[in-house]
Amino acid sequence: DVVLTQTPPTLSATIGQSVSISCRSSQSLLDSDGDTYLNWLLQRPGQSPQLLIYSVSNVESGVPNRFSGSGSETDFTLKISGVEAEDLGVYYCMQATHAPLTFGSGTKLEIK
Amino acid sequence: QVQLKETGPDLVQLTQTLSITCTVSGFSLTTYNVHWVRQPPGKGLEWMGAMWNGGGTDYNSAFKSRLSISRDTSKSQVFLKMNSLQTDDTAKYFCARHRLVYGSYFFDYWGQGVMVTVSS
């Protein structure tokens, strides 16, 4: 199975600070069809996960534009440009290029 | 309005069978795929399997021998059934909708999940 390693495991940020989360894959996530199936999700405390970014860099409708995604092959980054209080929670990367679909171990964002 | 809601038991006995229902609204099971994902307490997410819009299924091989997913399109329900439960099957079980977008693969709506404890 593809292993997604997220760093850091925990992140502490002040309001307005910009932060980045890394997701490294044990295999390239570039599919033979030319697409890269890497998504980012946020799970707020006590809530279900919600989609933030799909296919590396596409921001889901309704998600604030302070969230952005980048990367290719095995290295991916989620950036939050100006953290807000509502951004606290656990961020997961998720790959769907290789079966079975797998998730990263999560990065917990705390607000100072 | 798209909604998914999981219903099932809070407690299941060791070695028994778990049955959870995901009832959806706002979309058709013949148009969208529905997946099952679980999350042990304080831990990460684990993909279990999927019900395709055409009626086929796919399973994570980690569960394949004891997991079954089925549906009743007339009732807009997807069912998860897993046998031989162990204590490490204690988790919150989610169903999620898979939006079909060319060149992408993601879940755009999730249920609130049902927490299941396996007890000895």
Coordinates of C-alpha atoms in Angstrom, one line a residue:
Chain A
D1 CA 0.0 0.0 0.0
V2 CA 1.1 3.6 -0.6
V3 CA 2.3 5.3 2.6
L4 CA 1.7 9.0 2.9
T5 CA 4.0 10.7 5.4
Q6 CA 2.8 14.0 6.7
T7 CA 5.1 16.6 8.4
P8 CA 5.0 18.1 10.9
P9 CA 2.6 16.0 13.0
T10 CA 1.7 19.0 15.0
L11 CA 1.7 22.7 14.0
S12 CA 1.1 25.7 16.3
A13 CA 0.3 29.0 14.6
T14 CA -0.8 32.4 15.4
I15 CA -3.7 34.1 13.7
G16 CA -2.5 35.5 10.4
Q17 CA 0.6 33.4 10.2
S18 CA 1.2 31.4 7.0
V19 CA 1.9 27.7 7.4
S20 CA 2.7 24.7 5.2
I21 CA 2.1 21.0 5.6
S22 CA 4.1 18.4 3.7
C23 CA 2.8 15.1 2.4
R24 CA 5.4 12.7 0.9
S25 CA 4.3 9.5 -0.9
S26 CA 6.1 6.2 -0.9
Q27 CA 5.3 6.0 -4.7
S28 CA 4.7 8.5 -7.4
L29 CA 1.1 9.6 -7.5
L30 CA 1.2 10.4 -11.2
D31 CA -1.2 8.0 -12.7
S32 CA -0.7 6.4 -16.1
D33 CA -3.6 8.6 -17.4
G34 CA -1.5 11.7 -16.6
D35 CA -3.5 12.8 -13.6
T36 CA -2.4 13.0 -10.0
Y37 CA -5.0 11.9 -7.5
L38 CA -3.9 13.7 -4.3
N39 CA -6.4 15.5 -2.1
W40 CA -6.3 17.4 1.1
L41 CA -9.0 17.2 3.8
L42 CA -9.6 19.0 7.1
Q43 CA -11.3 17.4 10.1
R44 CA -12.3 19.9 12.6
P45 CA -12.8 18.7 16.2
G46 CA -15.8 16.5 16.5
Q47 CA -16.7 16.8 12.8
S48 CA -16.4 14.7 9.7
P49 CA -13.6 15.3 7.3
Q50 CA -14.2 17.9 4.6
L51 CA -12.6 18.3 1.2
L52 CA -10.3 21.3 0.8
I53 CA -8.1 20.6 -2.3
Y54 CA -8.5 17.9 -5.0
S55 CA -6.1 16.8 -7.7
V56 CA -3.1 18.5 -6.0
S57 CA -4.1 22.1 -6.5
N58 CA -7.8 22.5 -7.2
V59 CA -9.7 24.4 -4.4
E60 CA -13.1 22.9 -3.6
S61 CA -16.0 25.2 -4.0
G62 CA -16.7 27.2 -0.8
V63 CA -13.2 26.7 0.6
P64 CA -11.4 30.0 1.3
N65 CA -8.7 31.0 -1.1
R66 CA -6.1 31.2 1.7
F67 CA -5.8 27.4 1.1
S68 CA -3.6 26.3 -1.7
G69 CA -2.0 23.0 -2.8
S70 CA 1.1 22.2 -4.9
G71 CA 3.5 19.5 -5.7
S72 CA 4.0 16.5 -8.0
E73 CA 4.9 12.8 -8.1
T74 CA 5.9 12.1 -4.5
D75 CA 6.0 15.5 -2.8
F76 CA 3.0 17.7 -2.0
T77 CA 2.3 20.7 0.1
L78 CA -0.7 22.4 1.5
K79 CA -0.3 26.0 2.4
I80 CA -2.5 28.2 4.5
S81 CA -1.8 31.9 3.8
G82 CA -3.0 33.6 6.9
V83 CA -4.3 31.2 9.4
E84 CA -7.7 31.9 10.9
A85 CA -9.2 30.5 14.1
E86 CA -11.6 28.3 12.2
D87 CA -8.7 26.5 10.6
L88 CA -7.8 24.4 13.7
G89 CA -8.2 20.7 13.3
V90 CA -6.4 17.8 11.7
Y91 CA -5.3 18.0 8.1
Y92 CA -5.0 14.8 6.0
C93 CA -3.6 14.1 2.6
M94 CA -5.3 11.3 0.7
Q95 CA -4.2 9.5 -2.5
A96 CA -6.4 7.6 -5.0
T97 CA -3.9 6.8 -7.7
H98 CA -3.0 3.4 -6.3
A99 CA -5.3 0.8 -4.7
P100 CA -6.2 0.8 -1.9
L101 CA -6.9 4.4 -1.4
T102 CA -4.8 5.7 1.6
F103 CA -4.6 8.7 3.9
G104 CA -1.7 10.4 5.5
S105 CA -1.3 10.2 9.3
G106 CA -2.5 13.7 9.8
T107 CA -1.2 17.1 10.9
K108 CA -2.8 18.7 13.8
L109 CA -3.0 22.5 13.6
E110 CA -3.3 24.3 16.9
I111 CA -3.9 28.0 17.3
K112 CA -1.7 29.9 19.7
Chain B
Q1 CA -29.4 19.2 -0.5
V2 CA -26.9 16.4 -0.3
Q3 CA -26.9 14.4 2.9
L4 CA -25.5 11.1 4.1
K5 CA -26.4 9.6 7.4
E6 CA -25.0 6.4 9.0
T7 CA -27.1 4.4 11.4
G8 CA -25.9 1.3 13.3
P9 CA -25.3 -0.1 16.7
D10 CA -23.2 1.6 19.4
L11 CA -21.9 -1.7 20.7
V12 CA -21.2 -5.0 19.1
Q13 CA -19.9 -8.1 20.8
L14 CA -16.5 -9.6 20.0
T15 CA -16.6 -12.0 17.0
Q16 CA -20.1 -10.8 16.0
T17 CA -21.2 -9.1 12.8
L18 CA -21.5 -5.3 12.3
S19 CA -24.2 -3.9 10.1
I20 CA -24.3 -0.2 9.3
T21 CA -26.7 1.6 6.9
C22 CA -25.9 4.8 5.0
T23 CA -29.0 6.6 3.9
V24 CA -28.4 9.2 1.3
S25 CA -30.6 12.1 0.0
G26 CA -30.1 14.8 -2.6
F27 CA -28.5 12.4 -5.1
S28 CA -29.0 9.0 -6.7
L29 CA -26.9 6.0 -6.0
T30 CA -27.0 5.1 -9.7
T31 CA -25.2 8.4 -10.4
Y32 CA -22.6 8.6 -7.6
N33 CA -20.3 6.1 -5.9
V34 CA -20.4 5.8 -2.1
H35 CA -17.4 4.8 0.0
W36 CA -16.9 3.6 3.5
V37 CA -14.1 5.0 5.7
R38 CA -13.4 4.3 9.3
Q39 CA -11.4 6.1 12.1
P40 CA -10.4 4.4 15.3
P41 CA -10.6 6.8 18.3
G42 CA -7.8 9.4 18.2
K43 CA -6.4 7.9 15.0
G44 CA -6.3 8.4 11.3
L45 CA -8.6 7.5 8.4
E46 CA -8.8 4.1 6.8
W47 CA -10.5 3.4 3.5
M48 CA -12.7 0.2 3.6
G49 CA -14.4 -0.1 0.3
A50 CA -16.9 1.3 -2.2
M51 CA -20.2 0.8 -3.9
W52 CA -20.0 1.9 -7.5
N53 CA -22.9 3.6 -9.2
G54 CA -23.2 0.7 -11.6
G55 CA -23.7 -1.7 -8.7
G56 CA -20.2 -3.2 -8.4
T57 CA -18.1 -3.1 -5.3
D58 CA -14.4 -2.7 -4.4
Y59 CA -12.8 -3.6 -1.1
N60 CA -9.6 -2.9 0.7
S61 CA -7.8 -6.2 0.8
A62 CA -7.2 -5.7 4.5
F63 CA -10.9 -6.4 5.0
K64 CA -11.9 -8.4 1.9
S65 CA -12.5 -11.7 3.6
R66 CA -15.0 -10.3 6.1
L67 CA -16.4 -7.1 4.5
S68 CA -19.5 -6.9 2.3
I69 CA -21.0 -3.7 0.8
S70 CA -24.4 -3.7 -0.9
R71 CA -27.2 -1.3 -1.6
D72 CA -30.9 -0.8 -2.1
T73 CA -31.3 2.0 -4.7
S74 CA -35.1 2.2 -4.1
K75 CA -34.4 3.2 -0.5
S76 CA -31.2 5.2 -1.3
Q77 CA -29.3 3.1 1.1
V78 CA -25.9 1.6 1.1
F79 CA -25.0 -1.2 3.6
L80 CA -21.8 -2.2 5.2
K81 CA -21.6 -5.6 6.8
M82 CA -18.4 -6.9 8.5
N83 CA -18.1 -10.1 10.4
S84 CA -15.7 -11.6 13.0
L85 CA -15.3 -8.2 14.8
Q86 CA -12.3 -7.7 17.0
T87 CA -11.6 -4.9 19.5
D88 CA -9.4 -3.1 17.0
D89 CA -12.5 -2.7 14.8
T90 CA -13.7 -0.1 17.4
A91 CA -14.0 3.0 15.3
K92 CA -16.2 5.7 13.9
Y93 CA -17.5 4.5 10.5
F94 CA -18.2 7.1 7.8
C95 CA -19.9 6.9 4.4
A96 CA -18.8 9.4 1.8
R97 CA -20.0 10.5 -1.6
H98 CA -17.5 10.2 -4.5
R99 CA -18.1 13.0 -7.0
L100 CA -17.3 11.9 -10.5
V101 CA -15.2 14.6 -12.1
Y102 CA -13.0 13.7 -15.1
G103 CA -9.4 13.7 -14.0
S104 CA -10.2 13.8 -10.3
Y105 CA -11.1 11.4 -7.5
F106 CA -12.4 12.8 -4.3
F107 CA -15.2 12.7 -1.7
D108 CA -17.2 15.8 -1.6
Y109 CA -19.8 15.0 1.1
W110 CA -19.4 12.8 4.3
G111 CA -21.9 11.5 6.8
Q112 CA -21.5 12.4 10.4
G113 CA -20.3 8.9 11.2
V114 CA -21.4 6.3 13.6
M115 CA -19.2 5.3 16.6
V116 CA -19.1 1.5 17.1
T117 CA -17.4 -0.1 20.1
V118 CA -16.5 -3.8 20.0
S119 CA -16.9 -5.3 23.4
S120 CA -15.8 -8.5 24.9

